[in-house]
Amino acid sequence: MNIEEFKEEVLKLGISVTDDEIIKLEKYADLLKEWNEKINLTAITEKNEVFLKHFYDSLTLVKITNLSKIDSLCDLGTGAGFPGIVLKIFFPQLKLTLVDALNKRIKFLDIIVKELGLKDVTLVHARAEEYGRDHRECFDVVTARALSSFPVLLEYGIPLLKVNGHLIAMRGLDDSSDGINALKVLNSKINKILEFKLPFEESNRTLVDVIKLEKTNSKYPRRYAEIKKKPL
Ligand code: SAH
């Protein structure tokens, strides 16, 4: 999708795009391409594809949650900053925390934050389950795109949320029973599931909105070895 098509499609999501936002996104796309030659960040670097599969795709989150009313957001396994950085460009009031287990990706994000002049962004080099042990119940929204299976994602994300906070998983469920036990153990429930197609290439997308009902038992998240051996 080219810039004009991006603006049109994003307008359909209820967001009118400013010149300043386009300048930031173009800089982001350029740096992504440049740094991807040195460190592995993404398989997608062609500009029109970046605008569709990274930038537009990240913004589809507004289909399921009103981000202008959100204060703190944590993006787990953010990689090269998706969806977190894109959301921050369009919703600058967000207090954004980006978590990734790979330090080279965090270093790339540090460059992006500085070059784009983004404020109130905290970069964390950690595994989500370790970060979640000592940052409990402090975010309004947790997001994750292409991070892990649904039950594992729930164990990473739910402990970080305030009660009544929302976890938005940018992934489909494997089947109708996917995550049922994890939701129960972590005192949370699915609020909404939204399925749609990405414009132009028509590939399927799913957003799952999970709401946290009560505080999380302090034994979660468990260590990675345990999560892997016995997912909830
Ligand atoms: N969200 C990005 C990246 C997806 S790839 C996107 O959609 O483009 C998954 C990312 O999660 C990688 O950058 C990997 O380093 C990170 N990751 C995997 N397991 C993790 C964990 N337990 N904690 C934090 N980051 C993790």
XYZ file of C-alpha atoms in Angstrom, residues 23-202:
180
model
C 7.300 11.900 8.193
C 7.840 9.786 11.305
C 6.636 6.595 9.586
C 8.852 7.184 6.542
C 11.872 7.693 8.785
C 10.934 4.522 10.693
C 10.632 2.533 7.423
C 14.025 3.863 6.223
C 15.770 2.975 9.497
C 14.124 -0.446 9.528
C 15.517 -1.174 6.069
C 18.962 0.211 6.926
C 19.328 -1.652 10.238
C 17.832 -4.855 8.909
C 20.945 -5.230 6.771
C 23.052 -5.353 9.965
C 20.755 -7.089 12.430
C 17.824 -9.365 11.758
C 14.675 -7.366 12.533
C 11.992 -8.381 10.037
C 11.404 -10.281 6.810
C 9.442 -7.302 5.469
C 11.416 -4.220 4.388
C 9.919 -3.114 1.053
C 8.267 0.252 1.777
C 4.720 -0.445 0.538
C 4.733 -3.760 2.355
C 6.024 -2.181 5.583
C 3.179 0.331 5.419
C 0.594 -2.449 5.038
C 1.909 -5.381 7.067
C 3.609 -3.485 9.880
C 2.179 0.045 10.131
C -1.434 -0.453 9.038
C -1.617 -3.869 10.696
C -0.418 -2.410 14.031
C -3.088 0.285 13.867
C -5.916 -2.240 13.415
C -5.801 -2.523 17.201
C -8.098 0.519 17.303
C -10.851 -1.690 15.893
C -11.116 -3.317 19.310
C -9.949 -0.704 21.824
C -10.205 3.078 22.163
C -6.544 3.981 22.564
C -7.152 7.701 23.036
C -8.554 6.845 26.482
C -5.622 4.625 27.511
C -2.813 5.794 29.789
C -0.235 2.969 30.019
C 0.464 0.297 27.408
C 3.039 -2.508 27.434
C 3.952 -4.284 24.174
C 5.446 -7.726 24.812
C 7.861 -9.303 22.305
C 7.752 -6.052 20.376
C 10.578 -7.016 17.974
C 11.214 -4.011 15.740
C 8.401 -2.124 17.524
C 5.134 -3.657 16.333
C 2.530 -2.714 17.287
C 3.970 -0.534 20.122
C 5.918 2.177 18.274
C 3.221 2.687 15.630
C 0.568 3.112 18.325
C 2.779 5.655 20.109
C 3.142 7.740 16.915
C -0.648 8.027 16.599
C -1.494 8.150 20.328
C 1.360 10.208 21.818
C -0.295 10.395 25.246
C 0.453 6.675 25.791
C 3.012 5.821 28.445
C 4.612 3.065 26.423
C 6.766 0.170 27.611
C 8.382 -2.111 25.024
C 9.725 -5.487 26.121
C 11.897 -7.838 24.092
C 14.208 -10.706 25.002
C 16.748 -9.749 22.325
C 18.996 -6.824 23.186
C 19.848 -5.965 19.574
C 16.163 -5.247 18.945
C 16.018 -3.030 22.046
C 19.083 -1.142 20.777
C 17.368 -0.590 17.424
C 14.286 0.700 19.265
C 16.456 3.126 21.221
C 17.561 4.642 17.897
C 13.949 4.823 16.677
C 12.755 6.522 19.866
C 15.517 9.145 19.589
C 15.269 9.732 15.823
C 11.473 10.060 15.958
C 11.583 12.216 19.095
C 9.156 9.989 21.020
C 8.607 10.799 24.697
C 7.547 8.570 27.586
C 8.853 5.324 26.098
C 10.523 2.767 28.362
C 12.640 0.092 26.667
C 13.128 -3.157 28.526
C 15.551 -5.906 27.595
C 13.988 -8.873 29.383
C 11.912 -11.947 28.913
C 8.239 -11.125 29.397
C 7.807 -13.724 32.146
C 10.721 -12.277 34.124
C 9.575 -8.683 33.685
C 6.102 -9.802 34.788
C 7.362 -11.080 38.135
C 8.214 -7.630 39.486
C 5.962 -5.336 37.418
C 2.619 -6.629 38.530
C -0.769 -4.995 38.036
C 0.572 -1.770 36.530
C -0.652 -1.461 32.906
C -4.030 -0.531 31.423
C -3.363 -2.434 28.189
C -0.902 -5.170 27.186
C -0.442 -6.008 23.511
C 1.441 -8.772 21.686
C 1.718 -9.611 17.998
C 3.226 -12.914 16.843
C 4.733 -13.728 20.232
C 3.605 -17.199 21.339
C 0.655 -19.538 21.692
C -2.451 -18.023 23.313
C -2.139 -19.715 26.769
C 1.548 -18.714 27.015
C 0.729 -15.180 25.969
C -1.910 -15.023 28.714
C 0.587 -16.146 31.341
C 3.079 -13.489 30.180
C 0.582 -10.670 29.870
C -2.184 -10.972 32.480
C 0.052 -10.506 35.583
C 1.222 -7.132 34.199
C -2.331 -5.782 33.901
C -4.291 -3.757 36.416
C -7.618 -5.338 37.377
C -10.086 -4.441 34.557
C -7.137 -3.941 32.185
C -7.150 -5.437 28.686
C -4.762 -7.777 26.942
C -5.053 -7.568 23.162
C -3.628 -10.596 21.391
C -2.956 -9.996 17.705
C -3.424 -13.632 16.777
C -6.124 -16.183 16.155
C -7.155 -18.946 18.547
C -6.192 -22.503 17.631
C -9.675 -23.817 18.434
C -12.674 -23.035 20.632
C -10.966 -24.465 23.729
C -7.698 -22.555 23.236
C -6.714 -20.794 26.472
C -9.771 -21.838 28.510
C -7.754 -23.153 31.437
C -5.272 -20.260 31.341
C -8.129 -17.725 31.401
C -9.632 -19.421 34.461
C -6.382 -19.738 36.389
C -5.441 -16.134 35.608
C -8.879 -14.710 36.572
C -9.635 -13.301 33.162
C -12.107 -13.754 30.323
C -12.395 -13.117 26.610
C -14.308 -9.881 26.111
C -14.379 -9.797 22.315
C -12.932 -11.533 19.262
C -12.693 -9.656 15.989
C -11.894 -11.254 12.647
C -11.212 -9.269 9.494
C -9.058 -9.176 6.382
C -6.104 -6.937 5.775
C -6.929 -4.629 2.819
C -5.288 -5.298 -0.584
C -3.743 -8.672 0.147
C -6.862 -10.017 1.921
